[in-house]
Short mmCIF file of C-alpha atoms in Angstrom, two decimals:
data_model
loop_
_atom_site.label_atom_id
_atom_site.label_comp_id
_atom_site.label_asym_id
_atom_site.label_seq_id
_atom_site.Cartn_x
_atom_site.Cartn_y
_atom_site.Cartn_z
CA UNK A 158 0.00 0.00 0.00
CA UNK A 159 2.74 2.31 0.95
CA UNK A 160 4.72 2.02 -2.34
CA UNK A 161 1.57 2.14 -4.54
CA UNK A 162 0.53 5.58 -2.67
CA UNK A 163 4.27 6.97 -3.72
CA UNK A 164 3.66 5.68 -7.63
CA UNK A 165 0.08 7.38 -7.28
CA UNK A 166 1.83 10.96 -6.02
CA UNK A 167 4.79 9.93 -8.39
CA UNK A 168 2.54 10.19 -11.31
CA UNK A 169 -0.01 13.11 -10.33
CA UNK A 170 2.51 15.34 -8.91
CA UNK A 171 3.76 16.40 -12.03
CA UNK A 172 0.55 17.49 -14.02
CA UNK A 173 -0.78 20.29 -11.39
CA UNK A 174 1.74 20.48 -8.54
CA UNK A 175 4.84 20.26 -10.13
CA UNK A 176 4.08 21.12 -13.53
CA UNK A 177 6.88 21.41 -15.27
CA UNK A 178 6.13 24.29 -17.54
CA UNK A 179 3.72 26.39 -15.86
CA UNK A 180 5.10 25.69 -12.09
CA UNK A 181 8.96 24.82 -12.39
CA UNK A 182 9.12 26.78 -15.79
CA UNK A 183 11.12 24.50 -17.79
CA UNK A 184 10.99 23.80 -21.92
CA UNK A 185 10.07 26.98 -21.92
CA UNK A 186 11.52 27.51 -25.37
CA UNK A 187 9.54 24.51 -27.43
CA UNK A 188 6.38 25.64 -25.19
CA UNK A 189 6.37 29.11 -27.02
CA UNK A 190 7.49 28.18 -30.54
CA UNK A 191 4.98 25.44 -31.01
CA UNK A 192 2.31 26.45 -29.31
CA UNK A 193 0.64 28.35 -32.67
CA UNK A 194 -1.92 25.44 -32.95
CA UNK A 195 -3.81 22.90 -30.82
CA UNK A 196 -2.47 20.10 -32.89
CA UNK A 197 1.38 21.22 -32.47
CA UNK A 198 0.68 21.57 -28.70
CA UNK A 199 -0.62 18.35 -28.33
CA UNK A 200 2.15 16.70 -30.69
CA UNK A 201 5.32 18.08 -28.80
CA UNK A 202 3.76 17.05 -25.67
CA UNK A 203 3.54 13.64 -26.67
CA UNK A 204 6.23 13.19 -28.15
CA UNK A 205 8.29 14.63 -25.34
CA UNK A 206 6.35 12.30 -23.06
CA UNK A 207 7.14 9.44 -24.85
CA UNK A 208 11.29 10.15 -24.90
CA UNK A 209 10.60 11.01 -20.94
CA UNK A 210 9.36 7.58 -20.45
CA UNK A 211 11.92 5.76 -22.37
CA UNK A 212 15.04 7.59 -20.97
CA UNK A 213 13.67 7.57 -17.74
CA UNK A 214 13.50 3.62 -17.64
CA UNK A 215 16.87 2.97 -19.30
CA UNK A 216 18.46 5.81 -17.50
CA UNK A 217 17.13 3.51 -14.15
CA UNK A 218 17.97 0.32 -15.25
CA UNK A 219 21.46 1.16 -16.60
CA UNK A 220 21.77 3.68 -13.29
CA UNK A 221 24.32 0.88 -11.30
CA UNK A 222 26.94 0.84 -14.49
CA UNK A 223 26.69 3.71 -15.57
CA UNK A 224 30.52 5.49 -14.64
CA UNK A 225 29.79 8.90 -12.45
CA UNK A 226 32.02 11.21 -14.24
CA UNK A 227 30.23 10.48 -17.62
CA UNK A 228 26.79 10.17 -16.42
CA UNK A 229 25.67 13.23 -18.80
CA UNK A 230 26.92 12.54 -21.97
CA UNK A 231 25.63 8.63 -21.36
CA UNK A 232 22.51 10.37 -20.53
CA UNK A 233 22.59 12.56 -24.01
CA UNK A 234 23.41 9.30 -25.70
CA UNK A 235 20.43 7.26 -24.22
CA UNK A 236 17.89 10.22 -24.79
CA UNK A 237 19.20 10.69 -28.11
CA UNK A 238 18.47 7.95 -29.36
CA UNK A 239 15.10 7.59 -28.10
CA UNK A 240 14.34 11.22 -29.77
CA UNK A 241 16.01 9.74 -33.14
CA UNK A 242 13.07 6.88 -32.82
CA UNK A 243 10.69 9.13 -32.53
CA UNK A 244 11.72 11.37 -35.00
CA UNK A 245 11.80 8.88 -37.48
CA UNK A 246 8.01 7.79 -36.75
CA UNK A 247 6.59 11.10 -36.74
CA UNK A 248 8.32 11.81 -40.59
CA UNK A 249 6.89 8.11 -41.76
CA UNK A 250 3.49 8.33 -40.38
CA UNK A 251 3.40 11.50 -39.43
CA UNK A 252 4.63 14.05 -41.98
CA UNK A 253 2.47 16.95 -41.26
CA UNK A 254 3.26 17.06 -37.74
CA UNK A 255 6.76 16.17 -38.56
CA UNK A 256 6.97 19.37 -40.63
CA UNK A 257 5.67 21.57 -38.27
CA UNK A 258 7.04 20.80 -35.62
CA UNK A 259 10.36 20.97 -37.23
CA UNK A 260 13.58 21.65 -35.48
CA UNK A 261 12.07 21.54 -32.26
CA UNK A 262 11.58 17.77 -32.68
CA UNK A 263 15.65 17.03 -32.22
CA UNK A 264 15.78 19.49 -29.61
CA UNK A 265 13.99 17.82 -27.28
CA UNK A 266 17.57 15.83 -26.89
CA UNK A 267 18.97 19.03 -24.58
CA UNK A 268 15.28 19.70 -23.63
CA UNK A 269 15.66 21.19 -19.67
CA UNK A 270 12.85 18.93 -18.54
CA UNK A 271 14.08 15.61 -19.55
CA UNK A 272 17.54 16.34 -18.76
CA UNK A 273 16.45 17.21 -15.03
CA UNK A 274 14.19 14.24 -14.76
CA UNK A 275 17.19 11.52 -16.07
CA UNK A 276 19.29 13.15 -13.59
CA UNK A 277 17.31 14.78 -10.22
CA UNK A 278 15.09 11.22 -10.41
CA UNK A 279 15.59 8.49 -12.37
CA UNK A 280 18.99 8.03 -11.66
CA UNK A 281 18.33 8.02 -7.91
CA UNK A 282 15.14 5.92 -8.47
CA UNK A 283 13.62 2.01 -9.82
CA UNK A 284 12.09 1.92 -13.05
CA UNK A 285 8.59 1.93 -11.67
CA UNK A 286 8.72 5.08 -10.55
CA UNK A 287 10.94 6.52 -12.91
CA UNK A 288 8.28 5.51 -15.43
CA UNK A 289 5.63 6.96 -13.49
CA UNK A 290 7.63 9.98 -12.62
CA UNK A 291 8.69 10.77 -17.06
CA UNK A 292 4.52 9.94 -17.41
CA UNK A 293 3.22 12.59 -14.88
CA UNK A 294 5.85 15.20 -16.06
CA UNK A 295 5.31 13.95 -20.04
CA UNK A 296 0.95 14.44 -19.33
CA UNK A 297 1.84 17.61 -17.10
CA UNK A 298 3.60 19.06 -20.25
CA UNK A 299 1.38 18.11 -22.92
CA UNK A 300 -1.37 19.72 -20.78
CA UNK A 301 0.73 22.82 -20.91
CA UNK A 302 1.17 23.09 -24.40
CA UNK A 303 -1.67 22.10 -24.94
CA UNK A 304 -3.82 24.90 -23.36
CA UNK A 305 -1.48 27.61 -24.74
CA UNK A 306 -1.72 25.89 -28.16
CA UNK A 307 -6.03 26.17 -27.91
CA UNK A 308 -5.58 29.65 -26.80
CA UNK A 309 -3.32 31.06 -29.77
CA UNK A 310 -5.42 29.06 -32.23
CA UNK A 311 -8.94 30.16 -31.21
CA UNK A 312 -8.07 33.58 -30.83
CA UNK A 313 -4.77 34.06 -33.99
CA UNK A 314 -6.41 32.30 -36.58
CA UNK A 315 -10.54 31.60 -35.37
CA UNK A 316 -10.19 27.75 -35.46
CA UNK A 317 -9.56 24.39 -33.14
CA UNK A 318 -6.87 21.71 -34.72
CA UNK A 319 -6.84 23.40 -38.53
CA UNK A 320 -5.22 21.42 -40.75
CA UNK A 321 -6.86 17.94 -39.38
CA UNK A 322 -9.49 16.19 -40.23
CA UNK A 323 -11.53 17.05 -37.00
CA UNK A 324 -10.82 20.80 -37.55
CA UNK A 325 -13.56 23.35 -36.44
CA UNK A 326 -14.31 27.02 -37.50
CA UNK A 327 -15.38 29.54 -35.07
CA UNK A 328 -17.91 31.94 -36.98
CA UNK A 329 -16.65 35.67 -35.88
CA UNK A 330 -13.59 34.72 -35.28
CA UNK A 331 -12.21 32.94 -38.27
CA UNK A 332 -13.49 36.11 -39.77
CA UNK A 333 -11.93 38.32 -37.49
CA UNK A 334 -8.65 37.05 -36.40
CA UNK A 335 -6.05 38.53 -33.81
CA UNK A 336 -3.16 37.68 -35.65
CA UNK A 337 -0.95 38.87 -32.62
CA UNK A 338 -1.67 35.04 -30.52
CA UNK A 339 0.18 33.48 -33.25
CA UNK A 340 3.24 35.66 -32.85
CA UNK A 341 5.79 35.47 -30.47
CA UNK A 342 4.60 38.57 -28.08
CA UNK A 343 0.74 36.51 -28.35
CA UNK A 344 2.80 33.62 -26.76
CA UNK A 345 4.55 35.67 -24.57
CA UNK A 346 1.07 36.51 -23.74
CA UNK A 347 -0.37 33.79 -23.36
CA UNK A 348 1.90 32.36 -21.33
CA UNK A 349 2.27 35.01 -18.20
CA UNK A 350 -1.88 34.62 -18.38
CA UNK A 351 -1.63 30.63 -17.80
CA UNK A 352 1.03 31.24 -14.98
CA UNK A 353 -1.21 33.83 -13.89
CA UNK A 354 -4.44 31.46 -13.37
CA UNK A 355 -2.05 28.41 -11.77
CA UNK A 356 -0.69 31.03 -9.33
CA UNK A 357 -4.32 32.57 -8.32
CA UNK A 358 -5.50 29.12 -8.02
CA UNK A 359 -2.36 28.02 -5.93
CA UNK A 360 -3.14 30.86 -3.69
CA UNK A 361 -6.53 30.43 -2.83
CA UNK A 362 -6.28 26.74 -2.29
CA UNK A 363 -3.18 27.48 0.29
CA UNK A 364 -4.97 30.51 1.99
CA UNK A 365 -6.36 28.94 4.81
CA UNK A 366 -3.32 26.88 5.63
CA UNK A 367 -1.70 27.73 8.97
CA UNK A 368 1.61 26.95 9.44
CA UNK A 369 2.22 23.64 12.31
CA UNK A 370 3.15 25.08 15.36
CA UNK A 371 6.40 23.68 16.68
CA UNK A 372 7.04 23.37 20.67
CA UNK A 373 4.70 23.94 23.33
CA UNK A 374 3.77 27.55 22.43
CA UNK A 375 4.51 28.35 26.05
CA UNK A 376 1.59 26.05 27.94
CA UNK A 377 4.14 23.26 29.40
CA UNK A 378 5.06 23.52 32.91
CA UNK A 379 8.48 24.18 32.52
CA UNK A 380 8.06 26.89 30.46
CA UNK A 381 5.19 28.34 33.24
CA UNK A 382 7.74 27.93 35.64
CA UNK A 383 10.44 29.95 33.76
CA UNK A 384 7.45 32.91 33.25
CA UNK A 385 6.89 32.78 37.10
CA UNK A 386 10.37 32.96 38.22
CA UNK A 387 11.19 35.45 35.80
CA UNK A 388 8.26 37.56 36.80
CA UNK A 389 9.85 37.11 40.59
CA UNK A 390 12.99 38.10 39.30
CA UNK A 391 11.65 41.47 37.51
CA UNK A 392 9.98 42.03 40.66
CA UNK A 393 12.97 42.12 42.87
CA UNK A 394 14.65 43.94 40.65
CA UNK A 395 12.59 47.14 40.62
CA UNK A 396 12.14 46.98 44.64
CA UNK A 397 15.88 46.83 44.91
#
């Protein structure tokens, strides 16, 4: 019970609590340059979640042979690869997303996030919870991207996933389009009003917490005693 409640906090911390964009503001950098569209959003995410996964298990398993004054580069190696896979899946099945997503798709090698979970965790870690720990932080990051990603669309260009076959027009807007979200000040933007709503939210869910009072807070008996012969003390003093 007590290992399955740590995989269970494992996992969730990283979508809300922890999220790694919007909360420990890392991959910033992919999070605003792909972001223009819903579908983009929703493709880096996954595909980021899916190397986090990956590296995150081999990084644990290998974790015990791995020499410590080359852990990085082995690191680079093993997540390299894994983005390589990927890469190579998204252009053969994939060659929309592939294209759009562009040169942000090999950069998720020296992307922040995965870097600091293959090191801070899953080097320190099983592969359980490693796992569990690249999935929470993967889902927390596709969330990220994409809610900026729905934002930008909706509001730069009047539409929901263009360019797929489920996309959906939005009457005024398509019309009318604020071609500023779909800039790099509109994600800019977008981005300090999404940090914005997590910290408001953060706040009022934390406002009534009062911090655990540590000692006796002056009730004991020994620390009654100390008042009283203190007060004695004082006493004397100002007869004298």
């Amino acid at each position: 019970m007590k290992s399955s409640g740590k995989g269970l906090s494992t996992l969730t911390v990283g979508i809300i609590k922890e999220n790694p964009v919007l909360v420990m503001l890392l991959g910033i950098c992919p999070t605003l340059a792909v972001t223009t569209t819903l579908s983009n959003g929703i493709g880096m995410g996954i595909t980021t979640m899916f190397v986090l996964v990956c590296s995150n298990i081999t990084i644990s398993l290998l974790k015990g042979v791995i020499p410590e004054n080359v852990r990085l580069p082995c690191y680079i190696v093993v997540i390299a690869g894994f983005v390589t896979f990927i890469e190579k899946i998204l252009e053969t099945f994939v060659p929309e997303l592939y294209d759009s997503l562009g040169l942000f798709l090999p950069l998720i090698v020296v992307n922040c996030i995965v870097m600091a979970r293959a090191e801070g965790f899953a080097s320190k870690n099983n592969p359980l919870l490693s796992a569990l720990d690249g999935l929470g932080k993967g889902i927390g990051f596709t969330l990220a991207l994409s809610l900026m990603g729905l934002f930008r669309e909706i509001l730069g260009g009047g539409t929901i996933l263009a360019g797929t076959d489920y996309a959906v027009e939005i009457p005024i807007l398509s019309a009318n389009p604020m071609l500023l979200f779909i800039f790099p000040a509109g994600g800019f933007f977008t981005f300090a009003m999404l940090i914005a709503v997590v910290n408001t939210l953060a706040k009022r869910k934390n406002r009534d917490y009062k911090p655990r009072q540590i000692g006796c807070g002056g009730d004991c008996k020994n620390c009654a005693s100390k008042k009283s012969s203190c007060a004695t003390q004082k006493s004397e003093e100002k007869s004298a």
